[in-house]
Amino acid sequence: MKLQNKVAVVTGAASGTGKAIAELFAREGAKVMVSDINIDGAKEVVSGIEKNGGIAAAVYANVANEADVSAVIDFAVEKFGTLDILVNNAGIMDEFMPVNEVTDEIWERVLAVNLTGPMRAIRKAMPIFLEKSGGVIINIASIGGLGGSRAGAAYTASKHALIGLTRNVGFQFAGLGIRCNAIAPGAIRTSIESTIKNPSKFGYERATVGMNLNPRIAEPEEIAAIALFLASDDSSFINASVITADSGWTAY
Ligand code: NAD
């Protein structure tokens, strides 16, 4: 097993990519803190893990709320004794709002969840990692963080900034046993689309012009496999990097 006795926190782990990561990490021997705003979903993920003989616990956390983020890390340490792996996975879309339509409310909410939440989780985890001279951070970005128009202005800005944060943290703590990497997935088969309620007509059209170039949609388990690689010592020399996982979509 690749993560035997490691303790992992996964945010947004009640569904989709986060759920697949939590399940795979538990199968590989990690004790997993399954956190989400959907606590019922998180509890279901935990009972599935436990049925398969894994170790996990569910905890409510809205990553936009600093106290919740802090409490998740504290809870992991209290329950499982330490923290080794932090996966900042929770993320939300932005209704494809172009800059001339984006409201302050959407801008602030998307940045709070997709960027400020991960920064606060890393900030809170860092003293634990520094004390043990070890720790792995994995940020789930997006090809929207590499290109200019895979979503609206807020999502695009948030994921670009998350990649910047990844590279900053990765480099600055490289000599201290800590690695920080990001995954930039293309389209994944999850329920994130269902959170889009009232998309901008103009923004949606501009963001989807290249959809016909997408070779295929990933299963969440395919992204989880990359997270496992980044979490384990198999990737010991990979730091401050972004792994693009899009079946070649952005290569065109
Ligand atoms: P999903 O909607 O299936 O899962 C997201 C989870 O995050 C849900 O369980 C939701 O309850 C939780 N969540 C939402 N807001 C939260 C908050 N404030 N605090 C805590 N939890 C919260 O979506 P997914 O596709 O699995 O998304 C996971 C990550 O992958 C996101 O960061 C997303 O931007 C990224 N991503 C997704 C795709 C895609 O095509 N689905 C592509 C690229 C990147």
Coordinates of C-alpha atoms and ligand atoms in Angstrom, one line a residue:
M1 CA 0.0 0.0 0.0
K2 CA 1.3 3.4 -1.0
L3 CA -0.1 5.5 1.9
Q4 CA 0.2 3.2 4.8
N5 CA -0.4 5.1 8.1
K6 CA -0.5 8.4 6.4
V7 CA -3.2 10.9 7.5
A8 CA -5.0 12.8 4.7
V9 CA -7.5 15.6 4.6
V10 CA -9.6 15.9 1.4
T11 CA -11.9 18.8 1.0
G12 CA -15.1 18.6 -1.0
A13 CA -14.9 14.8 -0.6
A14 CA -18.6 14.0 -0.6
S15 CA -18.8 13.6 -4.3
G16 CA -17.0 13.5 -7.6
T17 CA -13.3 13.9 -7.7
G18 CA -12.9 14.3 -3.9
K19 CA -14.8 11.2 -3.2
A20 CA -12.7 9.2 -5.6
I21 CA -9.5 10.5 -4.0
A22 CA -10.8 9.8 -0.5
E23 CA -11.7 6.2 -1.4
L24 CA -8.5 5.5 -3.2
F25 CA -6.3 7.0 -0.5
A26 CA -8.2 4.8 2.1
R27 CA -7.7 1.7 0.0
E28 CA -4.0 2.6 -0.1
G29 CA -3.8 2.6 3.7
A30 CA -4.4 6.3 4.6
K31 CA -6.6 7.5 7.4
V32 CA -8.8 10.0 5.6
M33 CA -10.7 13.0 6.9
V34 CA -13.6 13.3 4.5
S35 CA -14.7 17.0 4.7
D36 CA -17.5 18.7 2.8
I37 CA -20.4 21.1 3.2
N38 CA -22.5 18.1 2.3
I39 CA -22.1 16.3 5.6
D40 CA -24.6 13.5 4.7
G41 CA -22.7 12.8 1.6
A42 CA -19.4 12.8 3.5
K43 CA -20.8 10.3 6.0
E44 CA -21.9 8.1 3.1
V45 CA -18.4 8.1 1.7
V46 CA -17.0 7.2 5.1
S47 CA -19.4 4.3 5.6
G48 CA -18.4 3.0 2.1
I49 CA -14.7 3.3 3.1
E50 CA -15.3 1.5 6.4
K51 CA -17.3 -1.3 4.7
N52 CA -14.2 -2.0 2.7
G53 CA -12.0 -2.1 5.8
G54 CA -10.6 1.4 5.5
I55 CA -10.3 4.2 8.1
A56 CA -12.0 7.5 7.7
A57 CA -14.1 10.2 9.4
A58 CA -16.5 12.7 8.2
V59 CA -16.5 16.4 9.1
Y60 CA -18.5 19.4 8.0
A61 CA -16.4 22.2 6.6
N62 CA -17.2 25.1 4.3
V63 CA -13.8 25.9 2.9
A64 CA -14.9 29.6 2.5
N65 CA -15.1 29.8 6.3
E66 CA -11.7 30.1 8.0
A67 CA -12.9 28.6 11.3
D68 CA -14.2 25.5 9.5
V69 CA -10.9 25.1 7.6
S70 CA -8.9 25.4 10.8
A71 CA -11.2 22.9 12.6
V72 CA -10.8 20.3 9.9
I73 CA -7.0 20.2 10.3
D74 CA -7.4 20.3 14.1
F75 CA -9.9 17.4 13.9
A76 CA -7.5 15.3 11.7
V77 CA -4.7 15.7 14.2
E78 CA -7.0 15.0 17.2
K79 CA -8.6 12.0 15.6
F80 CA -5.7 10.5 13.7
G81 CA -2.6 12.0 15.5
T82 CA -1.0 14.0 12.7
L83 CA -1.4 15.3 9.1
D84 CA 0.6 14.1 6.1
I85 CA -1.4 14.9 3.0
L86 CA -3.7 17.9 2.3
V87 CA -5.9 17.7 -0.8
N88 CA -7.5 21.0 -1.6
N89 CA -10.3 19.7 -3.9
A90 CA -13.4 21.6 -3.1
G91 CA -14.3 24.0 -5.9
I92 CA -17.2 25.7 -7.5
M93 CA -18.1 27.1 -10.9
D94 CA -19.0 30.7 -11.7
E95 CA -22.0 30.6 -14.0
F96 CA -19.6 31.4 -16.9
M97 CA -19.9 35.1 -16.1
P98 CA -17.6 37.2 -18.4
V99 CA -16.0 40.2 -16.7
N100 CA -18.7 42.7 -17.8
E101 CA -21.4 40.6 -16.1
V102 CA -19.7 39.1 -13.1
T103 CA -21.2 40.3 -9.8
D104 CA -19.1 41.0 -6.7
E105 CA -21.1 38.2 -5.0
I106 CA -20.1 35.5 -7.5
W107 CA -16.5 36.8 -7.7
E108 CA -16.0 36.8 -4.0
R109 CA -17.7 33.4 -3.5
V110 CA -15.7 31.7 -6.2
L111 CA -12.4 33.2 -5.0
A112 CA -13.2 32.3 -1.4
V113 CA -13.9 28.7 -2.2
N114 CA -11.3 28.0 -5.0
L115 CA -8.4 30.1 -3.7
T116 CA -8.7 31.6 -0.2
G117 CA -9.9 28.2 1.3
P118 CA -6.9 26.3 -0.1
M119 CA -4.5 29.1 1.1
R120 CA -5.9 29.0 4.6
A121 CA -5.8 25.1 4.7
I122 CA -2.1 25.2 3.6
R123 CA -1.4 28.0 6.2
K124 CA -2.9 25.9 8.9
A125 CA -1.2 22.6 7.8
M126 CA 2.2 24.2 7.4
P127 CA 3.3 24.2 11.1
I128 CA 2.5 20.5 11.3
F129 CA 4.5 19.8 8.1
L130 CA 7.4 22.0 9.2
E131 CA 7.6 20.3 12.6
K132 CA 7.9 16.8 11.0
S133 CA 9.8 18.0 8.0
G134 CA 7.3 16.3 5.8
G135 CA 4.0 16.9 4.1
V136 CA 2.3 16.8 0.7
I137 CA -0.1 19.3 -0.6
I138 CA -2.2 18.6 -3.7
N139 CA -4.4 21.4 -5.2
I140 CA -7.1 20.5 -7.7
A141 CA -6.8 23.3 -10.2
S142 CA -8.2 23.0 -13.8
I143 CA -7.2 23.5 -17.4
G144 CA -9.2 26.7 -16.7
G145 CA -6.1 27.7 -14.6
L146 CA -3.9 27.4 -17.7
G147 CA -6.0 28.7 -20.5
G148 CA -8.0 31.9 -20.8
S149 CA -11.6 30.8 -21.5
R150 CA -12.7 27.5 -20.0
A151 CA -15.1 29.2 -17.7
G152 CA -16.0 32.7 -16.6
A153 CA -13.7 35.4 -15.3
A154 CA -13.9 34.4 -11.6
Y155 CA -13.3 30.7 -12.1
T156 CA -10.4 31.3 -14.5
A157 CA -8.8 33.8 -12.2
S158 CA -9.2 31.6 -9.2
K159 CA -7.6 28.6 -10.8
H160 CA -4.7 30.6 -12.3
A161 CA -4.1 32.0 -8.8
L162 CA -4.3 28.5 -7.3
I163 CA -1.6 27.4 -9.7
G164 CA 0.5 30.5 -8.7
L165 CA 0.0 29.6 -5.0
T166 CA 1.0 26.0 -5.7
R167 CA 4.2 27.0 -7.4
N168 CA 5.0 29.6 -4.7
V169 CA 4.5 27.2 -1.8
G170 CA 6.3 24.4 -3.7
F171 CA 9.4 26.4 -4.3
Q172 CA 9.6 28.2 -1.0
F173 CA 9.3 25.0 1.2
A174 CA 11.2 22.7 -1.2
G175 CA 14.2 22.3 1.1
L176 CA 12.0 21.5 4.1
G177 CA 10.5 18.2 3.1
I178 CA 7.3 19.6 1.8
R179 CA 5.9 19.2 -1.7
C180 CA 3.1 21.1 -3.2
N181 CA 1.7 20.3 -6.7
A182 CA -1.5 20.8 -8.6
I183 CA -3.5 18.8 -11.0
A184 CA -5.1 20.6 -13.9
P185 CA -7.9 18.3 -15.2
G186 CA -9.9 18.8 -18.3
A187 CA -13.5 17.7 -18.1
I188 CA -14.4 15.1 -15.4
R189 CA -17.7 13.2 -15.1
T190 CA -19.0 14.7 -11.8
S191 CA -22.0 16.6 -10.6
I192 CA -20.3 20.0 -10.9
E193 CA -22.3 20.9 -14.0
S194 CA -25.5 20.5 -11.9
T195 CA -24.3 23.5 -9.8
I196 CA -24.6 25.8 -12.9
K197 CA -28.1 27.4 -12.5
N198 CA -28.2 30.5 -14.6
P199 CA -25.2 30.7 -17.0
S200 CA -24.3 33.8 -18.9
K201 CA -25.3 33.3 -22.5
F202 CA -22.3 35.2 -23.9
G203 CA -19.9 33.7 -21.4
Y204 CA -21.1 30.1 -21.9
E205 CA -20.8 30.5 -25.7
R206 CA -17.2 31.9 -25.4
A207 CA -16.1 29.3 -22.9
T208 CA -17.4 26.3 -24.9
V209 CA -16.2 27.2 -28.4
G210 CA -13.5 24.5 -28.1
M211 CA -15.6 21.7 -26.6
N212 CA -15.6 19.7 -29.8
L213 CA -11.8 19.4 -29.5
N214 CA -12.1 17.6 -26.2
P215 CA -11.1 13.9 -26.9
R216 CA -13.2 12.6 -23.9
I217 CA -14.4 13.1 -20.4
A218 CA -12.4 11.6 -17.5
E219 CA -13.9 9.4 -14.7
P220 CA -13.1 10.8 -11.3
E221 CA -11.0 7.7 -10.5
E222 CA -8.6 8.8 -13.3
I223 CA -7.9 12.0 -11.5
A224 CA -7.7 10.2 -8.1
A225 CA -4.9 8.0 -9.6
I226 CA -2.8 11.1 -10.3
A227 CA -3.5 12.4 -6.8
L228 CA -2.3 9.1 -5.4
F229 CA 0.9 9.4 -7.4
L230 CA 1.5 13.0 -6.1
A231 CA 0.7 12.0 -2.5
S232 CA 3.1 9.0 -2.5
D233 CA 6.8 8.8 -2.6
D234 CA 6.6 7.7 -6.2
S235 CA 6.6 11.4 -7.1
S236 CA 9.3 12.4 -4.6
F237 CA 11.1 14.6 -7.2
I238 CA 7.9 16.4 -8.4
N239 CA 7.3 19.7 -6.7
A240 CA 5.8 23.0 -7.6
S241 CA 4.4 21.4 -10.7
V242 CA 1.1 21.2 -12.5
I243 CA 0.1 17.9 -14.0
T244 CA -2.3 18.5 -16.9
A245 CA -4.8 15.6 -17.2
D246 CA -7.1 16.3 -20.2
S247 CA -6.5 13.5 -22.7
G248 CA -4.7 16.0 -24.8
W249 CA -7.4 18.5 -25.1
T250 CA -5.2 21.6 -24.6
A251 CA -2.5 20.3 -26.9
Y252 CA -4.4 21.4 -30.0
Ligands
NAD1 P1 -18.4 18.1 -7.5 O1 -19.4 19.2 -7.6 O2 -18.8 16.7 -7.9 O3 -17.7 18.0 -6.1 C1 -17.4 19.2 -5.4 C2 -17.6 18.9 -3.9 O4 -17.2 20.1 -3.2 C3 -19.1 18.6 -3.6 O5 -19.2 17.5 -2.7 C4 -19.5 19.9 -2.9 O6 -20.5 19.7 -1.8 C5 -18.2 20.4 -2.3 N1 -18.1 21.8 -2.0 C6 -18.7 22.8 -2.7 N2 -18.5 24.0 -2.1 C7 -17.8 23.7 -1.0 C8 -17.4 24.5 0.1 N3 -17.5 25.8 0.1 N4 -16.7 23.9 1.1 C9 -16.5 22.6 1.1 N5 -17.0 21.8 0.2 C10 -17.6 22.3 -0.9 O7 -17.3 18.6 -8.5 P2 -15.9 18.0 -9.0 O8 -15.9 18.1 -10.5 O9 -15.5 16.7 -8.4 O10 -14.9 19.2 -8.4 C11 -13.8 18.9 -7.7 C12 -12.7 19.9 -8.1 O11 -12.3 19.6 -9.5 C13 -13.0 21.4 -8.1 O12 -12.0 22.1 -7.6 C14 -13.2 21.7 -9.6 O13 -13.0 23.0 -9.9 C15 -12.2 20.8 -10.2 N6 -12.4 20.5 -11.6 C16 -13.5 19.9 -12.1 C17 -13.6 19.6 -13.4 C18 -14.9 18.9 -14.0 O14 -15.0 18.9 -15.2 N7 -15.7 18.3 -13.2 C19 -12.6 20.0 -14.3 C20 -11.5 20.6 -13.8 C21 -11.4 20.9 -12.5

